[in-house]
Amino acid sequence: MTPLHQVILNKDTKINPIWIMRQAGRYLPEFREIRKSNPDFINLCLNESLSSEITLQPLKRFDLDAAIIFSDILMLPYGLTQKVEFEKGFGPKLGEVNIDELSKKGEIDFVEKLYPIYKLIKKVSNDDITKNKNTIGFVGAPWTLLVYMINQQSPKKNLKKDFFKNEFLINRILLILDKFLKIHIKNQIDNGADVIQIFDSWAGLLEEKDLPNYVYSPTLNLVNYVKSLNTPVICFPREIKNYKEFCDIVKPDAVSIDYNVDPKKILNDIKIPIQGGLDPKILLSDKETIKKEATRYLDIFKDHPYIFNLGHGVLPETDPNMFEYMVNTVKNY
Ligand code: CP3
């Protein structure tokens, strides 16, 4: 069994596997080199020879326990024919939702559009370098995808005042998302993904009263679906105020915590395996601080099944040497 599966499925507390969100990305010069000659991010994600190479870049450098596929949560709206672009220094820019077009979208057409992602997963999971390591597939949670689809860009701190004005439209989109997220998950697993992470990056934007409708119910549906395919599922409901309530209701196999969470409180509240937490900004400091902070998380979770990770993605300005130092600190713990 892989170290990640041992922690998630067997609740092993003696090992601390490590992988890092955005481990394939802009902090690596070899990624920036490829990116320079591939200005279109979507096309890069759909080039399975390059996207598999990028996925494996961090594993060639560091002693990590999993590969996370180089892709994006916004490939799903792209597969549903919504326009998606990435502008340098701005982030994602989406076209307007055309609900009639979304409703017409068929499974075959969708899978054909995203087919290179499944080929990338097959390549990565069959590569020698991922032997006894996991290949992590992922999707955006329905709520976070809805935010991008309606808002057409990152919401930064707040939702537009009239975000919920067209409830009928929102409910139709959520139904479509449920259908195609399941298709996307199934194809990732069929091609070699052996862990699925669900990113709910904007769960923290909702008021408590809206969580059941927009986060708990739709995510529970997906979690149950992944479980039915005998694959462990990790949820990352970033900045949600009540992680315990989320875990009690949605019951993922493991939960990833953000860096605003108090790890000691979480340890008391939550019984399932925990992942992550360390503030990515720590990697911009010095070795002493990195060692102290990484060790603090490992100490707190020493008798709890724990997967080492950060509390959000690694920052582009991170020095790969500091990243390596963090990995080695965890491995030598
Ligand atoms: O290594 C990995 O973690 C796998 C790759 C990965 C990417 N996006 C590649 C990427 C993963 C897991 C994602 C998930 C994703 N994408 C999320 C959820 C996690 C989170 O960060 O909260 C979200 C919200 C998105 C949407 C998205 N994609 C945004 C907001 C941006 C722009 C922000 C930025 O960092 O510029 C992207 C672009 C993106 N996705 C990049 C990468 C490597 C940067 C692209 C570039 O090179 O310009």
Short mmCIF file of C-alpha atoms and ligand atoms in Angstrom, two decimals:
data_model
loop_
_atom_site.label_atom_id
_atom_site.label_comp_id
_atom_site.label_asym_id
_atom_site.label_seq_id
_atom_site.Cartn_x
_atom_site.Cartn_y
_atom_site.Cartn_z
CA MET A 1 0.00 0.00 0.00
CA THR A 2 1.25 3.53 -0.73
CA PRO A 3 2.12 5.78 2.22
CA LEU A 4 -0.85 8.08 1.46
CA HIS A 5 -3.28 5.16 1.36
CA GLN A 6 -1.79 3.81 4.57
CA VAL A 7 -2.59 7.06 6.36
CA ILE A 8 -6.01 7.63 4.79
CA LEU A 9 -7.33 4.06 4.80
CA ASN A 10 -5.40 2.40 7.64
CA LYS A 11 -5.17 5.52 9.85
CA ASP A 12 -1.44 4.92 10.23
CA THR A 13 0.05 7.53 12.60
CA LYS A 14 3.66 6.38 12.32
CA ILE A 15 4.37 7.85 8.88
CA ASN A 16 3.87 11.35 7.48
CA PRO A 17 3.62 11.24 3.71
CA ILE A 18 4.10 14.56 1.96
CA TRP A 19 2.85 16.22 -1.22
CA ILE A 20 2.24 19.92 -1.78
CA MET A 21 -0.57 21.83 -3.45
CA ARG A 22 0.77 23.52 -6.61
CA GLN A 23 3.95 21.46 -6.33
CA ALA A 24 4.11 21.62 -10.14
CA GLY A 25 4.17 25.29 -10.96
CA ARG A 26 5.78 28.66 -11.23
CA TYR A 27 8.32 28.38 -8.38
CA LEU A 28 10.17 25.78 -10.52
CA PRO A 29 12.45 27.22 -13.23
CA GLU A 30 11.88 24.13 -15.40
CA PHE A 31 8.14 24.87 -15.34
CA ARG A 32 8.66 28.54 -16.22
CA GLU A 33 10.83 27.44 -19.13
CA ILE A 34 7.99 25.35 -20.61
CA ARG A 35 5.41 28.04 -19.77
CA LYS A 36 7.43 30.69 -21.66
CA SER A 37 6.92 28.94 -24.97
CA ASN A 38 3.31 27.97 -24.13
CA PRO A 39 1.45 31.20 -23.45
CA ASP A 40 -1.98 29.54 -23.62
CA PHE A 41 -2.54 27.85 -20.25
CA ILE A 42 -5.54 25.78 -21.39
CA ASN A 43 -3.64 24.43 -24.37
CA LEU A 44 -0.75 23.58 -22.09
CA CYS A 45 -3.10 21.61 -19.82
CA LEU A 46 -4.41 19.81 -22.92
CA ASN A 47 -0.95 18.84 -24.17
CA GLU A 48 -0.50 15.50 -22.45
CA SER A 49 3.15 15.20 -23.31
CA LEU A 50 3.97 18.55 -21.62
CA SER A 51 1.39 18.32 -18.83
CA SER A 52 2.69 14.88 -17.81
CA GLU A 53 6.25 16.19 -17.91
CA ILE A 54 5.25 19.15 -15.69
CA THR A 55 3.40 16.82 -13.30
CA LEU A 56 6.57 14.79 -12.80
CA GLN A 57 8.98 17.74 -12.49
CA PRO A 58 8.66 18.07 -8.69
CA LEU A 59 9.00 14.29 -8.21
CA LYS A 60 12.30 14.33 -10.05
CA ARG A 61 13.67 16.94 -7.65
CA PHE A 62 12.09 16.11 -4.29
CA ASP A 63 11.23 13.05 -2.20
CA LEU A 64 7.43 13.48 -2.49
CA ASP A 65 4.83 10.74 -1.96
CA ALA A 66 2.35 11.76 -4.64
CA ALA A 67 2.01 13.41 -8.01
CA ILE A 68 -0.90 15.81 -8.42
CA ILE A 69 -1.84 16.09 -12.04
CA PHE A 70 -1.03 19.34 -13.79
CA SER A 71 -4.48 20.58 -14.74
CA ASP A 72 -6.99 23.10 -13.42
CA ILE A 73 -10.41 23.09 -11.81
CA LEU A 74 -11.57 25.42 -14.59
CA MET A 75 -11.03 22.74 -17.24
CA LEU A 76 -14.52 21.60 -16.29
CA PRO A 77 -16.39 24.77 -17.35
CA TYR A 78 -14.08 24.78 -20.37
CA GLY A 79 -15.23 21.24 -21.19
CA LEU A 80 -18.81 22.50 -20.93
CA THR A 81 -18.03 25.14 -23.61
CA GLN A 82 -17.81 28.18 -21.34
CA LYS A 83 -14.98 30.43 -22.47
CA VAL A 84 -12.01 30.24 -20.05
CA GLU A 85 -8.80 32.25 -20.38
CA PHE A 86 -5.88 32.98 -18.08
CA GLU A 87 -4.44 36.45 -18.23
CA LYS A 88 -0.98 37.14 -16.86
CA GLY A 89 -1.16 39.01 -13.56
CA PHE A 90 -4.98 38.82 -13.50
CA GLY A 91 -5.88 35.15 -13.21
CA PRO A 92 -8.80 33.36 -14.82
CA LYS A 93 -11.27 35.22 -17.04
CA LEU A 94 -14.45 33.42 -18.06
CA GLY A 95 -17.10 34.19 -20.68
CA GLU A 96 -20.76 34.47 -19.78
CA VAL A 97 -22.64 31.26 -18.91
CA ASN A 98 -24.90 30.11 -21.73
CA ILE A 99 -27.30 27.80 -19.91
CA ASP A 100 -28.95 26.51 -23.09
CA GLU A 101 -25.61 25.47 -24.46
CA LEU A 102 -24.60 23.86 -21.13
CA SER A 103 -27.87 21.93 -21.03
CA LYS A 104 -27.26 20.54 -24.51
CA LYS A 105 -23.77 19.30 -23.70
CA GLY A 106 -23.43 15.54 -24.07
CA GLU A 107 -21.07 13.20 -22.24
CA ILE A 108 -19.18 12.02 -25.33
CA ASP A 109 -18.47 15.53 -26.48
CA PHE A 110 -17.32 16.58 -22.98
CA VAL A 111 -14.99 13.60 -22.56
CA GLU A 112 -13.56 14.14 -26.02
CA LYS A 113 -12.70 17.73 -25.11
CA LEU A 114 -10.94 16.73 -21.88
CA TYR A 115 -9.43 13.52 -23.22
CA PRO A 116 -5.79 14.76 -23.00
CA ILE A 117 -6.23 15.05 -19.22
CA TYR A 118 -7.08 11.37 -18.98
CA LYS A 119 -4.11 10.47 -21.19
CA LEU A 120 -1.87 12.56 -18.93
CA ILE A 121 -3.11 10.61 -15.90
CA LYS A 122 -2.44 7.30 -17.63
CA LYS A 123 1.10 8.39 -18.50
CA VAL A 124 1.87 9.65 -14.99
CA SER A 125 0.41 6.68 -13.14
CA ASN A 126 2.28 4.26 -15.41
CA ASP A 127 5.62 6.04 -15.04
CA ASP A 128 8.26 4.26 -12.92
CA ILE A 129 8.70 7.36 -10.81
CA THR A 130 5.18 7.05 -9.34
CA LYS A 131 5.72 3.44 -8.26
CA ASN A 132 4.49 3.12 -4.65
CA LYS A 133 3.34 6.75 -4.89
CA ASN A 134 -0.12 8.13 -5.56
CA THR A 135 -1.45 9.94 -8.58
CA ILE A 136 -3.85 12.54 -7.28
CA GLY A 137 -6.71 13.57 -9.53
CA PHE A 138 -8.87 16.51 -8.56
CA VAL A 139 -11.94 18.59 -9.24
CA GLY A 140 -13.29 21.89 -8.02
CA ALA A 141 -16.24 21.59 -5.66
CA PRO A 142 -19.58 22.55 -7.23
CA TRP A 143 -19.76 25.71 -5.13
CA THR A 144 -16.30 26.99 -6.14
CA LEU A 145 -16.95 26.22 -9.81
CA LEU A 146 -20.28 28.02 -9.59
CA VAL A 147 -18.49 31.06 -8.17
CA TYR A 148 -16.12 31.22 -11.15
CA MET A 149 -18.86 30.48 -13.68
CA ILE A 150 -21.18 33.24 -12.43
CA ASN A 151 -18.57 35.75 -11.27
CA GLN A 152 -16.42 35.16 -14.40
CA GLN A 153 -13.24 35.85 -12.41
CA SER A 154 -11.77 35.26 -8.95
CA PRO A 155 -14.09 36.78 -6.35
CA LYS A 156 -11.11 37.94 -4.24
CA LYS A 157 -12.85 38.72 -0.96
CA ASN A 158 -16.58 39.04 -1.54
CA LEU A 159 -19.37 37.83 -3.77
CA LYS A 160 -21.21 40.43 -5.88
CA LYS A 161 -24.31 41.67 -4.09
CA ASP A 162 -26.64 40.19 -6.73
CA PHE A 163 -24.82 36.83 -6.92
CA PHE A 164 -27.86 34.81 -5.83
CA LYS A 165 -30.44 36.85 -7.73
CA ASN A 166 -31.14 34.15 -10.34
CA GLU A 167 -31.72 31.12 -8.13
CA PHE A 168 -33.25 29.10 -10.94
CA LEU A 169 -30.14 29.53 -13.07
CA ILE A 170 -27.90 28.63 -10.14
CA ASN A 171 -29.83 25.45 -9.43
CA ARG A 172 -29.70 24.40 -13.07
CA ILE A 173 -25.94 24.96 -13.15
CA LEU A 174 -25.46 22.93 -9.96
CA LEU A 175 -27.34 19.98 -11.49
CA ILE A 176 -25.21 20.12 -14.62
CA LEU A 177 -22.04 20.38 -12.54
CA ASP A 178 -23.02 17.33 -10.49
CA LYS A 179 -23.44 15.27 -13.65
CA PHE A 180 -20.19 16.33 -15.33
CA LEU A 181 -18.05 16.36 -12.19
CA LYS A 182 -18.96 12.70 -11.73
CA ILE A 183 -18.02 11.95 -15.33
CA HIS A 184 -14.72 13.80 -14.90
CA ILE A 185 -13.95 11.99 -11.63
CA LYS A 186 -14.80 8.56 -13.10
CA ASN A 187 -12.53 9.10 -16.09
CA GLN A 188 -9.66 10.25 -13.88
CA ILE A 189 -9.98 7.14 -11.71
CA ASP A 190 -10.38 4.81 -14.71
CA ASN A 191 -7.10 6.17 -16.05
CA GLY A 192 -5.05 5.76 -12.88
CA ALA A 193 -5.91 8.47 -10.34
CA ASP A 194 -5.92 6.69 -6.97
CA VAL A 195 -6.82 9.63 -4.71
CA ILE A 196 -9.28 12.43 -5.52
CA GLN A 197 -9.05 15.86 -3.92
CA ILE A 198 -12.04 18.20 -4.03
CA PHE A 199 -10.96 21.86 -3.90
CA ASP A 200 -13.56 24.18 -2.42
CA SER A 201 -11.41 27.29 -2.45
CA TRP A 202 -14.32 29.67 -1.88
CA ALA A 203 -16.26 27.76 0.79
CA GLY A 204 -15.25 30.55 3.19
CA LEU A 205 -17.29 33.14 1.29
CA LEU A 206 -20.65 31.71 2.35
CA GLU A 207 -22.72 32.58 5.37
CA GLU A 208 -23.56 29.65 7.63
CA LYS A 209 -27.18 29.52 6.47
CA ASP A 210 -26.11 28.91 2.86
CA LEU A 211 -23.64 26.10 3.55
CA PRO A 212 -26.15 23.20 3.46
CA ASN A 213 -27.45 24.13 -0.01
CA TYR A 214 -24.26 25.15 -1.72
CA VAL A 215 -21.50 23.23 0.05
CA TYR A 216 -22.72 20.32 2.18
CA SER A 217 -25.31 18.75 -0.14
CA PRO A 218 -23.48 18.99 -3.46
CA THR A 219 -20.13 17.97 -1.93
CA LEU A 220 -21.68 15.05 -0.04
CA ASN A 221 -23.06 13.78 -3.36
CA LEU A 222 -19.61 13.85 -4.90
CA VAL A 223 -17.87 12.34 -1.87
CA ASN A 224 -20.32 9.44 -1.87
CA TYR A 225 -19.74 8.98 -5.57
CA VAL A 226 -15.94 8.82 -5.19
CA LYS A 227 -16.31 6.37 -2.30
CA SER A 228 -18.56 4.18 -4.47
CA LEU A 229 -15.60 3.89 -6.86
CA ASN A 230 -13.41 2.60 -3.99
CA THR A 231 -11.11 5.60 -4.13
CA PRO A 232 -10.18 7.77 -1.14
CA VAL A 233 -11.37 11.36 -1.28
CA ILE A 234 -9.80 14.40 0.41
CA CYS A 235 -11.84 17.60 0.81
CA PHE A 236 -10.36 21.08 1.11
CA PRO A 237 -13.18 23.43 2.18
CA ARG A 238 -10.81 26.40 2.42
CA GLU A 239 -11.58 28.96 5.13
CA ILE A 240 -14.86 27.35 6.11
CA LYS A 241 -15.59 28.48 9.66
CA ASN A 242 -16.62 25.10 11.02
CA TYR A 243 -14.42 22.25 9.75
CA LYS A 244 -15.93 19.89 12.32
CA GLU A 245 -19.47 20.39 11.07
CA PHE A 246 -18.25 19.98 7.48
CA CYS A 247 -16.55 16.66 8.34
CA ASP A 248 -19.49 15.38 10.37
CA ILE A 249 -21.88 15.97 7.47
CA VAL A 250 -19.81 15.37 4.35
CA LYS A 251 -17.59 12.60 5.80
CA PRO A 252 -14.62 12.72 3.43
CA ASP A 253 -11.85 10.16 3.96
CA ALA A 254 -9.48 12.99 4.89
CA VAL A 255 -9.69 16.76 5.25
CA SER A 256 -7.15 19.39 4.20
CA ILE A 257 -6.95 22.44 6.46
CA ASP A 258 -6.02 26.03 5.61
CA TYR A 259 -3.38 28.07 7.44
CA ASN A 260 -5.85 30.10 9.49
CA VAL A 261 -6.97 26.97 11.31
CA ASP A 262 -5.56 26.32 14.79
CA PRO A 263 -4.06 22.82 14.42
CA LYS A 264 -4.47 22.02 18.12
CA LYS A 265 -8.17 22.83 18.06
CA ILE A 266 -8.66 20.80 14.87
CA LEU A 267 -6.87 17.84 16.46
CA ASN A 268 -9.43 17.93 19.28
CA ASP A 269 -12.43 18.37 17.00
CA ILE A 270 -11.77 16.03 14.11
CA LYS A 271 -11.29 12.27 14.12
CA ILE A 272 -10.59 11.61 10.42
CA PRO A 273 -7.10 11.88 8.83
CA ILE A 274 -5.91 15.46 8.45
CA GLN A 275 -3.75 17.05 5.77
CA GLY A 276 -1.84 20.31 5.44
CA GLY A 277 -2.06 23.56 7.35
CA LEU A 278 1.40 25.14 7.20
CA ASP A 279 1.32 28.73 5.92
CA PRO A 280 2.96 28.85 2.44
CA LYS A 281 4.58 32.18 3.45
CA ILE A 282 6.79 30.24 5.90
CA LEU A 283 8.70 28.98 2.86
CA LEU A 284 9.72 32.59 2.14
CA SER A 285 11.51 32.83 5.50
CA ASP A 286 14.68 31.02 6.62
CA LYS A 287 15.62 27.39 7.28
CA GLU A 288 15.35 27.73 11.03
CA THR A 289 11.77 29.00 10.83
CA ILE A 290 10.81 26.37 8.27
CA LYS A 291 12.15 23.61 10.48
CA LYS A 292 10.47 25.01 13.58
CA GLU A 293 7.07 25.46 11.91
CA ALA A 294 7.04 22.15 10.01
CA THR A 295 8.06 20.34 13.19
CA ARG A 296 5.31 22.13 15.13
CA TYR A 297 2.66 20.58 12.81
CA LEU A 298 4.32 17.15 12.93
CA ASP A 299 4.48 17.30 16.74
CA ILE A 300 0.85 18.29 17.12
CA PHE A 301 -0.33 15.49 14.81
CA LYS A 302 2.16 12.86 15.98
CA ASP A 303 -0.59 10.52 17.24
CA HIS A 304 -3.09 11.34 14.51
CA PRO A 305 -3.12 10.17 10.88
CA TYR A 306 -1.51 13.16 9.15
CA ILE A 307 -0.43 13.97 5.58
CA PHE A 308 2.02 16.84 5.39
CA ASN A 309 1.04 19.68 3.03
CA LEU A 310 0.63 23.46 3.09
CA GLY A 311 -2.50 25.42 4.00
CA HIS A 312 -2.81 26.60 0.37
CA GLY A 313 -0.71 26.38 -2.80
CA VAL A 314 3.06 26.96 -2.79
CA LEU A 315 3.75 30.61 -3.71
CA PRO A 316 5.44 31.35 -7.07
CA GLU A 317 8.24 33.32 -5.36
CA THR A 318 9.30 30.29 -3.26
CA ASP A 319 12.94 29.24 -3.55
CA PRO A 320 13.05 25.54 -4.62
CA ASN A 321 15.92 25.04 -2.13
CA MET A 322 13.63 26.04 0.71
CA PHE A 323 10.96 23.71 -0.64
CA GLU A 324 13.53 20.92 -0.63
CA TYR A 325 14.55 21.81 2.91
CA MET A 326 10.91 21.49 4.04
CA VAL A 327 10.52 18.09 2.33
CA ASN A 328 13.71 16.80 3.96
CA THR A 329 12.65 18.14 7.36
CA VAL A 330 9.45 16.10 7.11
CA LYS A 331 11.25 13.01 5.80
CA ASN A 332 13.84 13.13 8.61
CA TYR A 333 11.31 13.75 11.37
O1 CP3 B 1 0.46 21.25 -8.61
C1 CP3 B 1 -0.79 21.32 -8.47
O2 CP3 B 1 -1.34 21.59 -7.39
C2 CP3 B 1 -1.66 20.94 -9.64
C3 CP3 B 1 -2.07 21.97 -10.46
C4 CP3 B 1 -3.23 22.89 -10.13
C5 CP3 B 1 -3.40 24.10 -10.83
N1 CP3 B 1 -4.58 24.63 -10.44
C6 CP3 B 1 -2.46 24.64 -11.83
C7 CP3 B 1 -2.41 26.08 -12.08
C8 CP3 B 1 -4.31 22.75 -9.25
C9 CP3 B 1 -4.60 21.67 -8.24
C10 CP3 B 1 -5.16 23.87 -9.48
C11 CP3 B 1 -6.45 24.06 -8.76
C12 CP3 B 1 -7.12 25.36 -8.83
N2 CP3 B 1 -7.24 26.18 -9.92
C13 CP3 B 1 -7.84 25.95 -7.76
C14 CP3 B 1 -8.05 25.34 -6.42
C15 CP3 B 1 -6.89 25.55 -5.52
C16 CP3 B 1 -6.66 26.99 -5.12
O3 CP3 B 1 -5.63 27.53 -5.56
O4 CP3 B 1 -7.48 27.53 -4.38
C17 CP3 B 1 -8.34 27.17 -8.24
C18 CP3 B 1 -9.16 28.17 -7.44
C19 CP3 B 1 -7.96 27.30 -9.60
C20 CP3 B 1 -8.28 28.41 -10.52
C21 CP3 B 1 -7.07 29.13 -10.95
N3 CP3 B 1 -6.13 28.63 -11.82
C22 CP3 B 1 -6.66 30.42 -10.55
C23 CP3 B 1 -7.39 31.32 -9.57
C24 CP3 B 1 -5.44 30.68 -11.22
C25 CP3 B 1 -4.65 31.95 -11.22
C26 CP3 B 1 -3.93 32.14 -9.95
C27 CP3 B 1 -2.45 32.10 -10.19
O5 CP3 B 1 -1.78 31.46 -9.36
O6 CP3 B 1 -2.01 32.71 -11.13
C28 CP3 B 1 -5.11 29.53 -11.97
C29 CP3 B 1 -3.92 29.35 -12.82
C30 CP3 B 1 -3.05 28.18 -12.53
N4 CP3 B 1 -3.49 26.91 -12.24
C31 CP3 B 1 -1.63 28.18 -12.57
C32 CP3 B 1 -1.22 26.86 -12.29
C33 CP3 B 1 0.17 26.32 -12.26
C34 CP3 B 1 -0.75 29.36 -12.91
C35 CP3 B 1 -0.72 29.45 -14.38
C36 CP3 B 1 0.44 30.23 -14.89
O7 CP3 B 1 1.50 29.64 -15.10
O8 CP3 B 1 0.25 31.43 -15.10
#
